[in-house]
Amino acid sequence: MSNLRLDKAPFDLDATLCCGQVFRWDKMGDWWYGVAGKSVLKVRQRGEELEFANTDEKFVRRYFGLDDNLRQISRAIGKDAHIRKALEEFWGLRIIRQEPLECLISYICATYKSIPAIKHMLNNLSRKFGEKVVFEETDFFGFPEPRRLARASLAELADCGLGYRAKYVLETSKRIFDDSFVLERLWQMPYEQAKLELCSLPGVGPKVADCVLLFGLGKFEAFPVDVWVKRVLLNHYVGQLTTEAVQRLSKTEGLSNTQYRLLSEFGRGYFGKFAGYAQEYLYHFERLYG
DNA sequence: TTCCAGGGAGTAT
DNA sequence: ATACTCCATGGA
């Protein structure tokens, strides 16, 4: 068991793990349990103190983004009353550094699904194809290696509840496994180029790409847009959008490609290089109170 | 039962 | 380039 004092690093563990960026953490009592890499992490927060087990401080700092300068980020994105309200409400929410592959597969699965259903799918995938790790007499499962997913059958994947996403997960896993696509190479690419590369994968469009770039590859300017974010922007940012843009957005219920680019570029332009942080605060706020 | 979900691909214009 | 349609499934 180790402790970490959060003196100069505001952090809210609950908000960070509940805001829908990760899907495989569970709270038992006041402890959170999650699997990263091949080990089970156990974390709880008591005020300014973060307690953790089965991992080390270096990993915790990196995984939870504790070295991001949240005050500086907050000053950069705090452009208006609404975002400042969300920042205040969830102060200490941070963008987690997910493992890129888990992040990619997770958000391919997440398309057109609710969060409880996504959790269900990913837990099924991990139980079926991940490595079992026993911790505190409980079975946990690591996220599947690309090799296991690449060699799975469509039926096995479909059995996990993936539906029509099964073939996307399979084909993308094959491209990762045979090294024709190297996720790590995107780290040093600029945002736009990395996004273009990601969108060449089956099951990956602009939304999934932005999520992977933000949550897995440290591109904080990525501004993923879904129906919730569209809702936020139409409810609170009409003044900052052009009237022509608002008309185009109100025309249809869903989110066309054109609408996606419009909103994503607005977010990036308006909130700046930490737009992804703004997006996550706004998204969480809209889901809880919208 | 019906509706909706952290959208993407395929096809028609 | 842009718009329309279909998609499997679980949860509310």
GROMACS .gro file of C-alpha atoms (C1' of nucleotides) in nm:
model
  315
    1MET     CA    1   0.000   0.000   0.000
    2SER     CA    2   0.134   0.342  -0.095
    3ASN     CA    3   0.025   0.698  -0.054
    4LEU     CA    4   0.053   1.001  -0.274
    5ARG     CA    5  -0.019   1.352  -0.152
    6LEU     CA    6  -0.204   1.564  -0.407
    7ASP     CA    7  -0.074   1.894  -0.269
    8LYS     CA    8  -0.045   2.089  -0.589
    9ALA     CA    9  -0.235   1.857  -0.820
   10PRO     CA   10  -0.613   1.881  -0.784
   11PHE     CA   11  -0.763   1.541  -0.858
   12ASP     CA   12  -1.108   1.385  -0.842
   13LEU     CA   13  -1.079   1.009  -0.880
   14ASP     CA   14  -1.454   0.946  -0.891
   15ALA     CA   15  -1.520   1.205  -1.162
   16THR     CA   16  -1.220   1.082  -1.360
   17LEU     CA   17  -1.339   0.721  -1.358
   18CYS     CA   18  -1.712   0.794  -1.394
   19CYS     CA   19  -1.706   1.041  -1.682
   20GLY     CA   20  -1.721   0.777  -1.953
   21GLN     CA   21  -1.363   0.781  -2.082
   22VAL     CA   22  -1.279   0.435  -1.942
   23PHE     CA   23  -1.511   0.138  -1.920
   24ARG     CA   24  -1.343  -0.128  -1.712
   25TRP     CA   25  -1.309   0.019  -1.364
   26ASP     CA   26  -1.535  -0.090  -1.079
   27LYS     CA   27  -1.585   0.054  -0.735
   28MET     CA   28  -1.614  -0.186  -0.442
   29GLY     CA   29  -1.660  -0.013  -0.113
   30ASP     CA   30  -1.449   0.299  -0.143
   31TRP     CA   31  -1.181   0.126  -0.351
   32TRP     CA   32  -1.164   0.139  -0.729
   33TYR     CA   33  -1.033  -0.170  -0.910
   34GLY     CA   34  -0.909  -0.168  -1.266
   35VAL     CA   35  -0.671  -0.357  -1.490
   36ALA     CA   36  -0.391  -0.182  -1.674
   37GLY     CA   37  -0.121  -0.377  -1.844
   38LYS     CA   38  -0.124  -0.715  -1.678
   39SER     CA   39  -0.178  -0.605  -1.324
   40VAL     CA   40  -0.481  -0.513  -1.120
   41LEU     CA   41  -0.476  -0.162  -0.982
   42LYS     CA   42  -0.646  -0.071  -0.658
   43VAL     CA   43  -0.696   0.297  -0.584
   44ARG     CA   44  -0.892   0.514  -0.348
   45GLN     CA   45  -0.895   0.883  -0.268
   46ARG     CA   46  -0.935   1.041   0.072
   47GLY     CA   47  -0.929   1.415   0.039
   48GLU     CA   48  -0.580   1.522  -0.062
   49GLU     CA   49  -0.449   1.172  -0.035
   50LEU     CA   50  -0.444   0.906  -0.303
   51GLU     CA   51  -0.389   0.552  -0.181
   52PHE     CA   52  -0.296   0.274  -0.419
   53ALA     CA   53  -0.183  -0.086  -0.419
   54ASN     CA   54  -0.019  -0.328  -0.660
   55THR     CA   55   0.137  -0.047  -0.864
   56ASP     CA   56   0.385   0.234  -0.818
   57GLU     CA   57   0.366   0.610  -0.800
   58LYS     CA   58   0.524   0.661  -1.139
   59PHE     CA   59   0.252   0.458  -1.307
   60VAL     CA   60  -0.027   0.623  -1.110
   61ARG     CA   61   0.100   0.969  -1.198
   62ARG     CA   62   0.120   0.890  -1.563
   63TYR     CA   63  -0.201   0.688  -1.594
   64PHE     CA   64  -0.420   0.946  -1.422
   65GLY     CA   65  -0.246   1.241  -1.584
   66LEU     CA   66  -0.150   1.387  -1.248
   67ASP     CA   67   0.137   1.580  -1.402
   68ASP     CA   68  -0.093   1.768  -1.639
   69ASN     CA   69  -0.104   2.126  -1.516
   70LEU     CA   70  -0.476   2.141  -1.452
   71ARG     CA   71  -0.474   2.501  -1.336
   72GLN     CA   72  -0.304   2.611  -1.654
   73ILE     CA   73  -0.542   2.397  -1.861
   74SER     CA   74  -0.838   2.544  -1.675
   75ARG     CA   75  -0.722   2.899  -1.744
   76ALA     CA   76  -0.677   2.812  -2.111
   77ILE     CA   77  -1.020   2.655  -2.165
   78GLY     CA   78  -1.225   2.858  -1.916
   79LYS     CA   79  -1.361   3.086  -2.187
   80ASP     CA   80  -1.719   3.127  -2.067
   81ALA     CA   81  -1.956   3.079  -1.774
   82HIS     CA   82  -2.079   2.736  -1.882
   83ILE     CA   83  -1.742   2.566  -1.910
   84ARG     CA   84  -1.630   2.736  -1.588
   85LYS     CA   85  -1.934   2.589  -1.415
   86ALA     CA   86  -1.843   2.240  -1.538
   87LEU     CA   87  -1.481   2.294  -1.434
   88GLU     CA   88  -1.596   2.390  -1.086
   89GLU     CA   89  -1.843   2.104  -1.058
   90PHE     CA   90  -1.593   1.831  -1.151
   91TRP     CA   91  -1.273   2.008  -1.050
   92GLY     CA   92  -0.994   1.752  -1.057
   93LEU     CA   93  -1.134   1.542  -1.343
   94ARG     CA   94  -0.840   1.440  -1.557
   95ILE     CA   95  -0.785   1.276  -1.892
   96ILE     CA   96  -0.656   0.924  -1.837
   97ARG     CA   97  -0.363   0.792  -2.042
   98GLN     CA   98  -0.522   0.475  -2.168
   99GLU     CA   99  -0.330   0.205  -2.343
  100PRO     CA  100  -0.375   0.288  -2.712
  101LEU     CA  101  -0.491  -0.056  -2.824
  102GLU     CA  102  -0.752  -0.097  -2.550
  103CYS     CA  103  -0.867   0.254  -2.623
  104LEU     CA  104  -0.896   0.186  -2.996
  105ILE     CA  105  -1.091  -0.138  -2.959
  106SER     CA  106  -1.307   0.014  -2.686
  107TYR     CA  107  -1.418   0.306  -2.897
  108ILE     CA  108  -1.477   0.091  -3.203
  109CYS     CA  109  -1.714  -0.105  -2.981
  110ALA     CA  110  -1.860   0.216  -2.838
  111THR     CA  111  -2.014   0.331  -3.165
  112TYR     CA  112  -2.390   0.367  -3.141
  113LYS     CA  113  -2.399   0.207  -2.795
  114SER     CA  114  -2.482   0.323  -2.444
  115ILE     CA  115  -2.212   0.321  -2.178
  116PRO     CA  116  -2.358   0.028  -1.977
  117ALA     CA  117  -2.374  -0.175  -2.299
  118ILE     CA  118  -2.013  -0.081  -2.383
  119LYS     CA  119  -1.897  -0.200  -2.041
  120HIS     CA  120  -2.082  -0.523  -2.096
  121MET     CA  121  -1.915  -0.584  -2.435
  122LEU     CA  122  -1.565  -0.503  -2.312
  123ASN     CA  123  -1.599  -0.720  -2.005
  124ASN     CA  124  -1.717  -1.006  -2.224
  125LEU     CA  125  -1.421  -0.957  -2.460
  126SER     CA  126  -1.176  -0.953  -2.170
  127ARG     CA  127  -1.326  -1.257  -2.002
  128LYS     CA  128  -1.315  -1.453  -2.324
  129PHE     CA  129  -0.981  -1.342  -2.471
  130GLY     CA  130  -0.791  -1.168  -2.191
  131GLU     CA  131  -0.547  -1.313  -1.942
  132LYS     CA  132  -0.691  -1.400  -1.604
  133VAL     CA  133  -0.529  -1.230  -1.308
  134VAL     CA  134  -0.627  -1.326  -0.955
  135PHE     CA  135  -0.609  -1.044  -0.706
  136GLU     CA  136  -0.747  -1.053  -0.353
  137GLU     CA  137  -0.909  -1.387  -0.438
  138THR     CA  138  -1.105  -1.229  -0.720
  139ASP     CA  139  -1.074  -1.299  -1.091
  140PHE     CA  140  -0.980  -1.004  -1.308
  141PHE     CA  141  -0.905  -1.009  -1.678
  142GLY     CA  142  -0.649  -0.812  -1.872
  143PHE     CA  143  -0.752  -0.654  -2.199
  144PRO     CA  144  -0.695  -0.904  -2.484
  145GLU     CA  145  -0.367  -0.901  -2.675
  146PRO     CA  146  -0.404  -0.817  -3.045
  147ARG     CA  147  -0.292  -1.169  -3.128
  148ARG     CA  148  -0.590  -1.318  -2.947
  149LEU     CA  149  -0.838  -1.084  -3.111
  150ALA     CA  150  -0.680  -1.127  -3.455
  151ARG     CA  151  -0.720  -1.504  -3.429
  152ALA     CA  152  -1.074  -1.496  -3.297
  153SER     CA  153  -1.367  -1.595  -3.516
  154LEU     CA  154  -1.645  -1.357  -3.606
  155ALA     CA  155  -1.889  -1.575  -3.415
  156GLU     CA  156  -1.679  -1.565  -3.099
  157LEU     CA  157  -1.662  -1.187  -3.116
  158ALA     CA  158  -2.031  -1.161  -3.189
  159ASP     CA  159  -2.096  -1.377  -2.884
  160CYS     CA  160  -1.949  -1.097  -2.677
  161GLY     CA  161  -2.239  -0.879  -2.789
  162LEU     CA  162  -2.046  -0.678  -3.046
  163GLY     CA  163  -2.310  -0.716  -3.316
  164TYR     CA  164  -2.201  -0.573  -3.648
  165ARG     CA  165  -1.887  -0.429  -3.480
  166ALA     CA  166  -1.737  -0.779  -3.462
  167LYS     CA  167  -1.590  -0.757  -3.811
  168TYR     CA  168  -1.443  -0.413  -3.742
  169VAL     CA  169  -1.272  -0.536  -3.425
  170LEU     CA  170  -1.145  -0.842  -3.609
  171GLU     CA  171  -1.011  -0.658  -3.913
  172THR     CA  172  -0.852  -0.380  -3.709
  173SER     CA  173  -0.694  -0.631  -3.471
  174LYS     CA  174  -0.544  -0.813  -3.767
  175ARG     CA  175  -0.388  -0.493  -3.894
  176ILE     CA  176  -0.238  -0.425  -3.553
  177PHE     CA  177  -0.119  -0.781  -3.507
  178ASP     CA  178   0.053  -0.813  -3.846
  179ASP     CA  179   0.222  -0.475  -3.789
  180SER     CA  180   0.071  -0.316  -4.099
  181PHE     CA  181  -0.058  -0.054  -3.858
  182VAL     CA  182   0.161   0.066  -3.571
  183LEU     CA  183  -0.038   0.264  -3.316
  184GLU     CA  184   0.270   0.389  -3.132
  185ARG     CA  185   0.388   0.563  -3.447
  186LEU     CA  186   0.100   0.810  -3.409
  187TRP     CA  187   0.252   0.955  -3.091
  188GLN     CA  188   0.498   1.173  -3.277
  189MET     CA  189   0.263   1.265  -3.560
  190PRO     CA  190   0.073   1.593  -3.564
  191TYR     CA  191  -0.297   1.566  -3.481
  192GLU     CA  192  -0.438   1.592  -3.833
  193GLN     CA  193  -0.204   1.334  -3.979
  194ALA     CA  194  -0.256   1.087  -3.695
  195LYS     CA  195  -0.632   1.126  -3.737
  196LEU     CA  196  -0.612   1.053  -4.108
  197GLU     CA  197  -0.412   0.738  -4.037
  198LEU     CA  198  -0.660   0.616  -3.776
  199CYS     CA  199  -0.955   0.673  -4.008
  200SER     CA  200  -0.804   0.420  -4.249
  201LEU     CA  201  -0.886   0.143  -4.000
  202PRO     CA  202  -1.216  -0.043  -4.039
  203GLY     CA  203  -1.473   0.078  -3.787
  204VAL     CA  204  -1.282   0.401  -3.723
  205GLY     CA  205  -1.434   0.730  -3.833
  206PRO     CA  206  -1.375   1.085  -3.710
  207LYS     CA  207  -1.540   1.032  -3.370
  208VAL     CA  208  -1.357   0.711  -3.281
  209ALA     CA  209  -1.031   0.861  -3.409
  210ASP     CA  210  -1.071   1.170  -3.193
  211CYS     CA  211  -1.139   0.957  -2.885
  212VAL     CA  212  -0.831   0.745  -2.945
  213LEU     CA  213  -0.619   1.052  -3.009
  214LEU     CA  214  -0.743   1.220  -2.691
  215PHE     CA  215  -0.760   0.928  -2.447
  216GLY     CA  216  -0.483   0.709  -2.582
  217LEU     CA  217  -0.234   0.923  -2.767
  218GLY     CA  218  -0.213   1.246  -2.572
  219LYS     CA  219  -0.355   1.474  -2.842
  220PHE     CA  220  -0.537   1.718  -2.617
  221GLU     CA  221  -0.658   1.932  -2.907
  222ALA     CA  222  -0.888   1.647  -3.020
  223PHE     CA  223  -1.253   1.738  -2.961
  224PRO     CA  224  -1.474   1.431  -3.001
  225VAL     CA  225  -1.836   1.510  -3.083
  226ASP     CA  226  -2.131   1.285  -3.011
  227VAL     CA  227  -2.501   1.355  -2.960
  228TRP     CA  228  -2.431   1.483  -2.607
  229VAL     CA  229  -2.165   1.728  -2.717
  230LYS     CA  230  -2.387   1.844  -3.001
  231ARG     CA  231  -2.655   1.902  -2.739
  232VAL     CA  232  -2.415   2.106  -2.522
  233LEU     CA  233  -2.310   2.323  -2.809
  234LEU     CA  234  -2.666   2.384  -2.928
  235ASN     CA  235  -2.787   2.457  -2.575
  236HIS     CA  236  -2.503   2.678  -2.455
  237TYR     CA  237  -2.288   2.793  -2.747
  238VAL     CA  238  -2.537   2.922  -3.001
  239GLY     CA  239  -2.396   3.269  -2.942
  240GLN     CA  240  -2.049   3.160  -3.046
  241LEU     CA  241  -2.165   2.969  -3.353
  242THR     CA  242  -2.268   3.137  -3.674
  243THR     CA  243  -2.642   3.145  -3.743
  244GLU     CA  244  -2.576   2.945  -4.059
  245ALA     CA  245  -2.402   2.678  -3.853
  246VAL     CA  246  -2.690   2.661  -3.605
  247GLN     CA  247  -2.939   2.618  -3.889
  248ARG     CA  248  -2.741   2.332  -4.037
  249LEU     CA  249  -2.712   2.165  -3.697
  250SER     CA  250  -3.080   2.192  -3.614
  251LYS     CA  251  -3.184   2.047  -3.947
  252THR     CA  252  -3.136   1.680  -3.850
  253GLU     CA  253  -3.142   1.476  -3.530
  254GLY     CA  254  -2.823   1.276  -3.579
  255LEU     CA  255  -2.473   1.387  -3.658
  256SER     CA  256  -2.371   1.393  -4.022
  257ASN     CA  257  -2.010   1.405  -4.133
  258THR     CA  258  -2.047   1.772  -4.217
  259GLN     CA  259  -2.195   1.848  -3.877
  260TYR     CA  260  -1.921   1.653  -3.705
  261ARG     CA  261  -1.645   1.851  -3.872
  262LEU     CA  262  -1.820   2.178  -3.806
  263LEU     CA  263  -1.857   2.111  -3.431
  264SER     CA  264  -1.518   1.948  -3.384
  265GLU     CA  265  -1.341   2.235  -3.555
  266PHE     CA  266  -1.542   2.483  -3.355
  267GLY     CA  267  -1.437   2.315  -3.031
  268ARG     CA  268  -1.073   2.309  -3.132
  269GLY     CA  269  -1.077   2.669  -3.247
  270TYR     CA  270  -1.272   2.804  -2.949
  271PHE     CA  271  -1.110   2.613  -2.661
  272GLY     CA  272  -0.763   2.583  -2.812
  273LYS     CA  273  -0.492   2.324  -2.761
  274PHE     CA  274  -0.663   2.169  -2.456
  275ALA     CA  275  -1.003   2.143  -2.626
  276GLY     CA  276  -1.020   1.775  -2.535
  277TYR     CA  277  -1.020   1.861  -2.166
  278ALA     CA  278  -1.304   2.107  -2.226
  279GLN     CA  279  -1.495   1.843  -2.416
  280GLU     CA  280  -1.471   1.594  -2.132
  281TYR     CA  281  -1.594   1.841  -1.870
  282LEU     CA  282  -1.880   1.952  -2.095
  283TYR     CA  283  -1.973   1.597  -2.189
  284HIS     CA  284  -1.985   1.482  -1.828
  285PHE     CA  285  -2.181   1.789  -1.721
  286GLU     CA  286  -2.439   1.744  -1.996
  287ARG     CA  287  -2.488   1.376  -1.914
  288LEU     CA  288  -2.539   1.445  -1.545
  289TYR     CA  289  -2.733   1.769  -1.549
  290GLY     CA  290  -2.825   1.840  -1.912
  291DT     C1'  291  -4.292  -0.260  -2.638
  292DT     C1'  292  -4.054   0.103  -2.808
  293DC     C1'  293  -3.675   0.395  -2.812
  294DC     C1'  294  -3.203   0.523  -2.793
  295DA     C1'  295  -2.713   0.466  -2.759
  296DG     C1'  296  -1.961   0.837  -2.692
  297DG     C1'  297  -2.117   0.628  -3.542
  298DG     C1'  298  -1.939   0.403  -3.953
  299DA     C1'  299  -1.990   0.201  -4.404
  300DG     C1'  300  -2.222   0.159  -4.823
  301DT     C1'  301  -2.494   0.366  -5.173
  302DA     C1'  302  -2.731   0.715  -5.418
  303DT     C1'  303  -2.732   1.195  -5.561
  304DA     C1'  304  -1.829   1.635  -5.175
  305DT     C1'  305  -2.277   1.558  -4.937
  306DA     C1'  306  -2.718   1.316  -4.786
  307DC     C1'  307  -2.970   0.896  -4.678
  308DT     C1'  308  -3.002   0.432  -4.498
  309DC     C1'  309  -2.890   0.033  -4.265
  310DC     C1'  310  -2.678  -0.188  -3.905
  311DA     C1'  311  -2.693  -0.593  -3.405
  312DT     C1'  312  -2.769  -0.554  -2.943
  313DG     C1'  313  -2.848  -0.425  -2.457
  314DG     C1'  314  -3.047  -0.114  -2.131
  315DA     C1'  315  -3.404   0.205  -1.989
   0.00000   0.00000   0.00000
